[in-house]
PDB file of N, CA and C in Angstrom:
ATOM      1  N   ALA A 190       0.887  -1.144  -0.038  1.00 95.00           N
ATOM      2  CA  ALA A 190       0.016   0.053   0.037  1.00 95.00           C
ATOM      3  C   ALA A 190       0.874   1.178   0.020  1.00 95.00           C
ATOM      4  N   THR A 191       0.397   2.234  -0.646  1.00 97.00           N
ATOM      5  CA  THR A 191       1.131   3.523  -0.766  1.00 97.00           C
ATOM      6  C   THR A 191       0.369   4.698  -0.046  1.00 97.00           C
ATOM      7  N   GLY A 192      -0.739   4.441   0.448  1.00 98.00           N
ATOM      8  CA  GLY A 192      -1.559   5.441   1.083  1.00 98.00           C
ATOM      9  C   GLY A 192      -2.895   4.978   1.598  1.00 98.00           C
ATOM     10  N   ILE A 193      -3.550   5.724   2.483  1.00 99.00           N
ATOM     11  CA  ILE A 193      -4.819   5.483   2.987  1.00 99.00           C
ATOM     12  C   ILE A 193      -5.540   6.740   3.016  1.00 99.00           C
ATOM     13  N   ILE A 194      -6.796   6.661   2.633  1.00 98.00           N
ATOM     14  CA  ILE A 194      -7.766   7.777   2.525  1.00 98.00           C
ATOM     15  C   ILE A 194      -9.126   7.510   3.290  1.00 98.00           C
ATOM     16  N   PHE A 195      -9.488   8.175   4.180  1.00 99.00           N
ATOM     17  CA  PHE A 195     -10.822   8.147   4.820  1.00 99.00           C
ATOM     18  C   PHE A 195     -11.583   9.066   4.118  1.00 99.00           C
ATOM     19  N   ARG A 196     -12.920   8.631   3.680  1.00 98.00           N
ATOM     20  CA  ARG A 196     -13.851   9.411   3.025  1.00 98.00           C
ATOM     21  C   ARG A 196     -15.162   9.323   3.235  1.00 98.00           C
ATOM     22  N   GLU A 197     -15.902  10.563   3.324  1.00 98.00           N
ATOM     23  CA  GLU A 197     -17.310  10.421   3.523  1.00 98.00           C
ATOM     24  C   GLU A 197     -18.071  10.791   2.130  1.00 98.00           C
ATOM     25  N   VAL A 198     -19.006   9.968   1.690  1.00 97.00           N
ATOM     26  CA  VAL A 198     -19.578  10.136   0.490  1.00 97.00           C
ATOM     27  C   VAL A 198     -20.890  10.559   0.692  1.00 97.00           C
ATOM     28  N   PRO A 199     -21.500  11.599   0.105  1.00 97.00           N
ATOM     29  CA  PRO A 199     -22.877  12.171   0.259  1.00 97.00           C
ATOM     30  C   PRO A 199     -23.933  11.154   0.026  1.00 97.00           C
ATOM     31  N   PRO A 200     -25.078  11.242   0.566  1.00 97.00           N
ATOM     32  CA  PRO A 200     -26.129  10.265   0.263  1.00 97.00           C
ATOM     33  C   PRO A 200     -26.743  10.251  -1.062  1.00 97.00           C
ATOM     34  N   ASP A 201     -26.341  11.442  -1.866  1.00 97.00           N
ATOM     35  CA  ASP A 201     -27.058  11.617  -3.162  1.00 97.00           C
ATOM     36  C   ASP A 201     -25.912  11.364  -4.232  1.00 97.00           C
ATOM     37  N   TYR A 202     -24.942  10.772  -3.937  1.00 96.00           N
ATOM     38  CA  TYR A 202     -23.826  10.489  -4.847  1.00 96.00           C
ATOM     39  C   TYR A 202     -24.181   9.689  -6.036  1.00 96.00           C
ATOM     40  N   ASP A 203     -23.891  10.212  -7.317  1.00 98.00           N
ATOM     41  CA  ASP A 203     -24.300   9.464  -8.342  1.00 98.00           C
ATOM     42  C   ASP A 203     -23.419   9.982  -9.596  1.00 98.00           C
ATOM     43  N   LEU A 204     -22.098   9.423  -9.547  1.00 97.00           N
ATOM     44  CA  LEU A 204     -21.138   9.854 -10.462  1.00 97.00           C
ATOM     45  C   LEU A 204     -21.179   9.125 -11.854  1.00 97.00           C
ATOM     46  N   ASP A 205     -21.044  10.081 -12.937  1.00 98.00           N
ATOM     47  CA  ASP A 205     -20.963   9.661 -14.219  1.00 98.00           C
ATOM     48  C   ASP A 205     -19.826   8.745 -14.520  1.00 98.00           C
ATOM     49  N   TRP A 206     -19.569   8.226 -15.851  1.00 98.00           N
ATOM     50  CA  TRP A 206     -18.422   7.476 -16.085  1.00 98.00           C
ATOM     51  C   TRP A 206     -17.094   8.036 -15.791  1.00 98.00           C
ATOM     52  N   HIS A 207     -16.344   7.366 -15.056  1.00 98.00           N
ATOM     53  CA  HIS A 207     -14.889   7.897 -14.661  1.00 98.00           C
ATOM     54  C   HIS A 207     -14.055   6.709 -14.374  1.00 98.00           C
ATOM     55  N   PRO A 208     -12.726   6.782 -14.853  1.00 98.00           N
ATOM     56  CA  PRO A 208     -11.780   5.754 -14.327  1.00 98.00           C
ATOM     57  C   PRO A 208     -11.270   6.034 -12.942  1.00 98.00           C
ATOM     58  N   ALA A 209     -10.844   4.994 -12.328  1.00 97.00           N
ATOM     59  CA  ALA A 209     -10.283   5.223 -11.028  1.00 97.00           C
ATOM     60  C   ALA A 209      -8.872   5.980 -11.131  1.00 97.00           C
ATOM     61  N   PRO A 210      -8.668   6.850 -10.193  1.00 96.00           N
ATOM     62  CA  PRO A 210      -7.515   7.695 -10.309  1.00 96.00           C
ATOM     63  C   PRO A 210      -6.219   6.825  -9.998  1.00 96.00           C
ATOM     64  N   ARG A 211      -6.266   5.662  -9.519  1.00 97.00           N
ATOM     65  CA  ARG A 211      -5.151   4.834  -9.309  1.00 97.00           C
ATOM     66  C   ARG A 211      -5.721   3.349  -8.771  1.00 97.00           C
ATOM     67  N   ARG A 212      -4.962   2.405  -8.941  1.00 98.00           N
ATOM     68  CA  ARG A 212      -5.373   1.073  -8.473  1.00 98.00           C
ATOM     69  C   ARG A 212      -5.506   1.293  -6.724  1.00 98.00           C
ATOM     70  N   GLN A 213      -6.555   0.662  -6.334  1.00 98.00           N
ATOM     71  CA  GLN A 213      -6.891   1.003  -4.897  1.00 98.00           C
ATOM     72  C   GLN A 213      -7.978  -0.041  -4.391  1.00 98.00           C
ATOM     73  N   TYR A 214      -7.874  -0.405  -3.062  1.00 99.00           N
ATOM     74  CA  TYR A 214      -8.999  -1.030  -2.440  1.00 99.00           C
ATOM     75  C   TYR A 214      -9.881  -0.154  -1.990  1.00 99.00           C
ATOM     76  N   ILE A 215     -11.224  -0.319  -1.981  1.00 98.00           N
ATOM     77  CA  ILE A 215     -12.310   0.378  -1.319  1.00 98.00           C
ATOM     78  C   ILE A 215     -12.891  -0.560  -0.444  1.00 98.00           C
ATOM     79  N   ILE A 216     -13.066  -0.002   0.912  1.00 98.00           N
ATOM     80  CA  ILE A 216     -13.694  -0.685   2.026  1.00 98.00           C
ATOM     81  C   ILE A 216     -14.727   0.229   2.508  1.00 98.00           C
ATOM     82  N   ASN A 217     -15.985  -0.312   2.406  1.00 97.00           N
ATOM     83  CA  ASN A 217     -17.230   0.355   2.742  1.00 97.00           C
ATOM     84  C   ASN A 217     -17.332  -0.037   4.243  1.00 97.00           C
ATOM     85  N   LEU A 218     -17.563   1.052   5.053  1.00 98.00           N
ATOM     86  CA  LEU A 218     -17.493   0.851   6.470  1.00 98.00           C
ATOM     87  C   LEU A 218     -19.061   0.632   6.873  1.00 98.00           C
ATOM     88  N   ASP A 219     -19.971   1.510   6.444  1.00 97.00           N
ATOM     89  CA  ASP A 219     -21.391   1.361   7.006  1.00 97.00           C
ATOM     90  C   ASP A 219     -22.461   1.280   5.956  1.00 97.00           C
ATOM     91  N   VAL A 220     -22.235   1.729   4.762  1.00 96.00           N
ATOM     92  CA  VAL A 220     -23.275   1.700   3.717  1.00 96.00           C
ATOM     93  C   VAL A 220     -22.574   1.312   2.360  1.00 96.00           C
ATOM     94  N   GLY A 221     -23.241   0.580   1.557  1.00 96.00           N
ATOM     95  CA  GLY A 221     -22.863   0.109   0.198  1.00 96.00           C
ATOM     96  C   GLY A 221     -22.796   1.084  -0.899  1.00 96.00           C
ATOM     97  N   VAL A 222     -22.221   0.619  -2.025  1.00 97.00           N
ATOM     98  CA  VAL A 222     -22.343   1.407  -3.244  1.00 97.00           C
ATOM     99  C   VAL A 222     -22.629   0.544  -4.412  1.00 97.00           C
ATOM    100  N   GLN A 223     -23.279   1.158  -5.409  1.00 98.00           N
ATOM    101  CA  GLN A 223     -23.507   0.318  -6.689  1.00 98.00           C
ATOM    102  C   GLN A 223     -22.440   0.819  -7.798  1.00 98.00           C
ATOM    103  N   LEU A 224     -21.820  -0.096  -8.227  1.00 98.00           N
ATOM    104  CA  LEU A 224     -20.821   0.023  -9.334  1.00 98.00           C
ATOM    105  C   LEU A 224     -21.135  -0.592 -10.683  1.00 98.00           C
ATOM    106  N   THR A 225     -21.044   0.134 -11.703  1.00 98.00           N
ATOM    107  CA  THR A 225     -21.405  -0.407 -13.056  1.00 98.00           C
ATOM    108  C   THR A 225     -20.056  -0.289 -13.797  1.00 98.00           C
ATOM    109  N   ALA A 226     -19.505  -1.445 -14.275  1.00 97.00           N
ATOM    110  CA  ALA A 226     -18.287  -1.569 -15.107  1.00 97.00           C
ATOM    111  C   ALA A 226     -18.653  -1.076 -16.433  1.00 97.00           C
ATOM    112  N   SER A 227     -17.618  -0.828 -17.234  1.00 95.00           N
ATOM    113  CA  SER A 227     -17.725  -0.464 -18.641  1.00 95.00           C
ATOM    114  C   SER A 227     -18.370  -1.459 -19.550  1.00 95.00           C
ATOM    115  N   ASP A 228     -18.396  -2.734 -19.155  1.00 96.00           N
ATOM    116  CA  ASP A 228     -18.987  -3.780 -19.878  1.00 96.00           C
ATOM    117  C   ASP A 228     -20.537  -4.068 -19.472  1.00 96.00           C
ATOM    118  N   GLY A 229     -21.006  -3.066 -18.625  1.00 97.00           N
ATOM    119  CA  GLY A 229     -22.431  -3.124 -18.212  1.00 97.00           C
ATOM    120  C   GLY A 229     -22.690  -3.954 -16.913  1.00 97.00           C
ATOM    121  N   GLU A 230     -21.791  -4.687 -16.396  1.00 97.00           N
ATOM    122  CA  GLU A 230     -22.075  -5.428 -15.271  1.00 97.00           C
ATOM    123  C   GLU A 230     -22.175  -4.521 -14.090  1.00 97.00           C
ATOM    124  N   THR A 231     -23.327  -4.702 -13.246  1.00 98.00           N
ATOM    125  CA  THR A 231     -23.587  -3.954 -12.161  1.00 98.00           C
ATOM    126  C   THR A 231     -23.394  -4.790 -10.862  1.00 98.00           C
ATOM    127  N   ARG A 232     -22.695  -4.183  -9.866  1.00 97.00           N
ATOM    128  CA  ARG A 232     -22.540  -4.940  -8.679  1.00 97.00           C
ATOM    129  C   ARG A 232     -22.883  -3.956  -7.529  1.00 97.00           C
ATOM    130  N   ARG A 233     -23.328  -4.666  -6.409  1.00 98.00           N
ATOM    131  CA  ARG A 233     -23.607  -3.787  -5.148  1.00 98.00           C
ATOM    132  C   ARG A 233     -22.547  -4.371  -4.227  1.00 98.00           C
ATOM    133  N   ILE A 234     -21.851  -3.358  -3.609  1.00 97.00           N
ATOM    134  CA  ILE A 234     -20.797  -3.699  -2.884  1.00 97.00           C
ATOM    135  C   ILE A 234     -21.165  -3.260  -1.438  1.00 97.00           C
ATOM    136  N   GLY A 235     -21.345  -4.047  -0.566  1.00 97.00           N
ATOM    137  CA  GLY A 235     -22.146  -3.808   0.703  1.00 97.00           C
ATOM    138  C   GLY A 235     -21.099  -3.328   1.740  1.00 97.00           C
ATOM    139  N   ALA A 236     -21.699  -2.863   2.946  1.00 97.00           N
ATOM    140  CA  ALA A 236     -20.816  -2.604   4.140  1.00 97.00           C
ATOM    141  C   ALA A 236     -20.040  -3.725   4.522  1.00 97.00           C
ATOM    142  N   GLY A 237     -18.848  -3.386   4.823  1.00 97.00           N
ATOM    143  CA  GLY A 237     -17.858  -4.303   5.281  1.00 97.00           C
ATOM    144  C   GLY A 237     -17.164  -5.180   4.140  1.00 97.00           C
ATOM    145  N   GLU A 238     -17.576  -4.881   2.998  1.00 97.00           N
ATOM    146  CA  GLU A 238     -16.947  -5.607   1.828  1.00 97.00           C
ATOM    147  C   GLU A 238     -15.866  -4.665   1.187  1.00 97.00           C
ATOM    148  N   VAL A 239     -14.914  -5.333   0.600  1.00 97.00           N
ATOM    149  CA  VAL A 239     -13.736  -4.956   0.037  1.00 97.00           C
ATOM    150  C   VAL A 239     -13.685  -5.104  -1.468  1.00 97.00           C
ATOM    151  N   ILE A 240     -13.340  -4.061  -2.284  1.00 97.00           N
ATOM    152  CA  ILE A 240     -13.306  -4.293  -3.709  1.00 97.00           C
ATOM    153  C   ILE A 240     -11.924  -3.710  -4.201  1.00 97.00           C
ATOM    154  N   LEU A 241     -11.295  -4.345  -5.081  1.00 98.00           N
ATOM    155  CA  LEU A 241     -10.178  -3.891  -5.705  1.00 98.00           C
ATOM    156  C   LEU A 241     -10.507  -3.169  -7.068  1.00 98.00           C
ATOM    157  N   VAL A 242     -10.296  -1.816  -7.196  1.00 96.00           N
ATOM    158  CA  VAL A 242     -10.576  -1.095  -8.335  1.00 96.00           C
ATOM    159  C   VAL A 242      -9.235  -0.971  -9.195  1.00 96.00           C
ATOM    160  N   GLU A 243      -9.322  -1.344 -10.483  1.00 96.00           N
ATOM    161  CA  GLU A 243      -8.107  -1.229 -11.269  1.00 96.00           C
ATOM    162  C   GLU A 243      -8.387  -0.494 -12.648  1.00 96.00           C
ATOM    163  N   ASP A 244      -9.595  -0.080 -12.855  1.00 96.00           N
ATOM    164  CA  ASP A 244      -9.922   0.443 -14.247  1.00 96.00           C
ATOM    165  C   ASP A 244      -9.364   1.891 -14.195  1.00 96.00           C
ATOM    166  N   THR A 245      -8.053   2.097 -14.486  1.00 97.00           N
ATOM    167  CA  THR A 245      -7.366   3.438 -14.289  1.00 97.00           C
ATOM    168  C   THR A 245      -7.367   4.055 -15.751  1.00 97.00           C
ATOM    169  N   TRP A 246      -7.829   3.401 -16.797  1.00 96.00           N
ATOM    170  CA  TRP A 246      -7.910   3.893 -18.114  1.00 96.00           C
ATOM    171  C   TRP A 246      -9.361   3.713 -18.804  1.00 96.00           C
ATOM    172  N   GLY A 247      -9.482   4.398 -19.970  1.00 96.00           N
ATOM    173  CA  GLY A 247     -10.733   4.131 -20.771  1.00 96.00           C
ATOM    174  C   GLY A 247     -11.916   4.748 -19.968  1.00 96.00           C
ATOM    175  N   LYS A 248     -13.151   4.123 -20.352  1.00 97.00           N
ATOM    176  CA  LYS A 248     -14.399   4.638 -19.785  1.00 97.00           C
ATOM    177  C   LYS A 248     -14.535   4.601 -18.323  1.00 97.00           C
ATOM    178  N   GLY A 249     -13.922   3.615 -17.610  1.00 97.00           N
ATOM    179  CA  GLY A 249     -14.085   3.537 -16.272  1.00 97.00           C
ATOM    180  C   GLY A 249     -15.307   2.813 -15.708  1.00 97.00           C
ATOM    181  N   HIS A 250     -15.963   3.524 -14.774  1.00 98.00           N
ATOM    182  CA  HIS A 250     -17.114   2.914 -14.111  1.00 98.00           C
ATOM    183  C   HIS A 250     -18.047   4.021 -13.653  1.00 98.00           C
ATOM    184  N   LEU A 251     -19.396   3.601 -13.244  1.00 98.00           N
ATOM    185  CA  LEU A 251     -20.265   4.474 -12.741  1.00 98.00           C
ATOM    186  C   LEU A 251     -20.188   4.134 -11.193  1.00 98.00           C
ATOM    187  N   SER A 252     -20.588   5.092 -10.377  1.00 98.00           N
ATOM    188  CA  SER A 252     -20.555   4.947  -8.935  1.00 98.00           C
ATOM    189  C   SER A 252     -21.942   5.626  -8.468  1.00 98.00           C
ATOM    190  N   LYS A 253     -22.810   4.862  -7.664  1.00 98.00           N
ATOM    191  CA  LYS A 253     -23.947   5.377  -7.119  1.00 98.00           C
ATOM    192  C   LYS A 253     -24.286   4.931  -5.734  1.00 98.00           C
ATOM    193  N   ALA A 254     -24.796   6.016  -4.930  1.00 96.00           N
ATOM    194  CA  ALA A 254     -25.030   5.725  -3.457  1.00 96.00           C
ATOM    195  C   ALA A 254     -26.180   4.791  -3.469  1.00 96.00           C
ATOM    196  N   LEU A 255     -26.243   3.948  -2.365  1.00 93.00           N
ATOM    197  CA  LEU A 255     -27.405   3.180  -2.049  1.00 93.00           C
ATOM    198  C   LEU A 255     -27.913   3.586  -0.804  1.00 93.00           C
ATOM    199  N   ASP A 256     -29.218   3.369  -0.707  1.00 90.00           N
ATOM    200  CA  ASP A 256     -29.945   3.600   0.486  1.00 90.00           C
ATOM    201  C   ASP A 256     -30.139   5.024   0.952  1.00 90.00           C
ATOM    202  N   ARG A 257     -29.668   6.049   0.041  1.00 92.00           N
ATOM    203  CA  ARG A 257     -29.759   7.435   0.321  1.00 92.00           C
ATOM    204  C   ARG A 257     -29.138   7.749   1.698  1.00 92.00           C
ATOM    205  N   ARG A 258     -27.988   7.094   2.116  1.00 94.00           N
ATOM    206  CA  ARG A 258     -27.367   7.356   3.311  1.00 94.00           C
ATOM    207  C   ARG A 258     -25.855   7.891   3.095  1.00 94.00           C
ATOM    208  N   LEU A 259     -25.441   8.652   4.019  1.00 96.00           N
ATOM    209  CA  LEU A 259     -23.931   8.995   4.080  1.00 96.00           C
ATOM    210  C   LEU A 259     -23.099   7.753   4.178  1.00 96.00           C
ATOM    211  N   ARG A 260     -22.207   7.645   3.305  1.00 97.00           N
ATOM    212  CA  ARG A 260     -21.302   6.491   3.354  1.00 97.00           C
ATOM    213  C   ARG A 260     -19.925   6.917   3.756  1.00 97.00           C
ATOM    214  N   HIS A 261     -19.417   6.001   4.728  1.00 98.00           N
ATOM    215  CA  HIS A 261     -17.956   6.288   5.246  1.00 98.00           C
ATOM    216  C   HIS A 261     -17.257   5.061   4.582  1.00 98.00           C
ATOM    217  N   CYS A 262     -16.132   5.409   3.949  1.00 98.00           N
ATOM    218  CA  CYS A 262     -15.219   4.286   3.412  1.00 98.00           C
ATOM    219  C   CYS A 262     -13.655   4.631   3.568  1.00 98.00           C
ATOM    220  N   ILE A 263     -12.984   3.773   3.316  1.00 98.00           N
ATOM    221  CA  ILE A 263     -11.585   3.657   3.292  1.00 98.00           C
ATOM    222  C   ILE A 263     -10.992   3.318   1.997  1.00 98.00           C
ATOM    223  N   PHE A 264     -10.082   4.152   1.420  1.00 98.00           N
ATOM    224  CA  PHE A 264      -9.372   3.855   0.085  1.00 98.00           C
ATOM    225  C   PHE A 264      -7.875   3.549   0.517  1.00 98.00           C
ATOM    226  N   VAL A 265      -7.462   2.285   0.196  1.00 99.00           N
ATOM    227  CA  VAL A 265      -6.093   1.925   0.292  1.00 99.00           C
ATOM    228  C   VAL A 265      -5.437   1.973  -0.989  1.00 99.00           C
ATOM    229  N   THR A 266      -4.537   2.995  -1.143  1.00 98.00           N
ATOM    230  CA  THR A 266      -4.057   3.210  -2.548  1.00 98.00           C
ATOM    231  C   THR A 266      -2.786   2.257  -2.667  1.00 98.00           C
ATOM    232  N   LEU A 267      -2.711   1.730  -4.079  1.00 98.00           N
ATOM    233  CA  LEU A 267      -1.753   0.769  -4.252  1.00 98.00           C
ATOM    234  C   LEU A 267      -0.513   1.369  -5.284  1.00 98.00           C
ATOM    235  N   ASP A 268      -0.925   2.444  -6.040  1.00 83.00           N
ATOM    236  CA  ASP A 268       0.302   3.023  -6.851  1.00 83.00           C
ATOM    237  C   ASP A 268       0.542   4.351  -6.603  1.00 83.00           C
TER     238      ASP A 268
END
């Protein structure tokens, strides 16, 4: 790991297509997130789950808040 970021994400978070800024693990602490990959696959990453995000090029992914609740998460940067 090269760093750690603690983040609060607003309950109305709905981000358009974007690549990840770096390879990183995302750990949701209390609320999940919905991610849609560029191939159309949609996954819900729940509280307590960890996902490795590696799409640092191209179209990237969509990110959307779940449950209209403030989300606390940790980003563990790898690059």
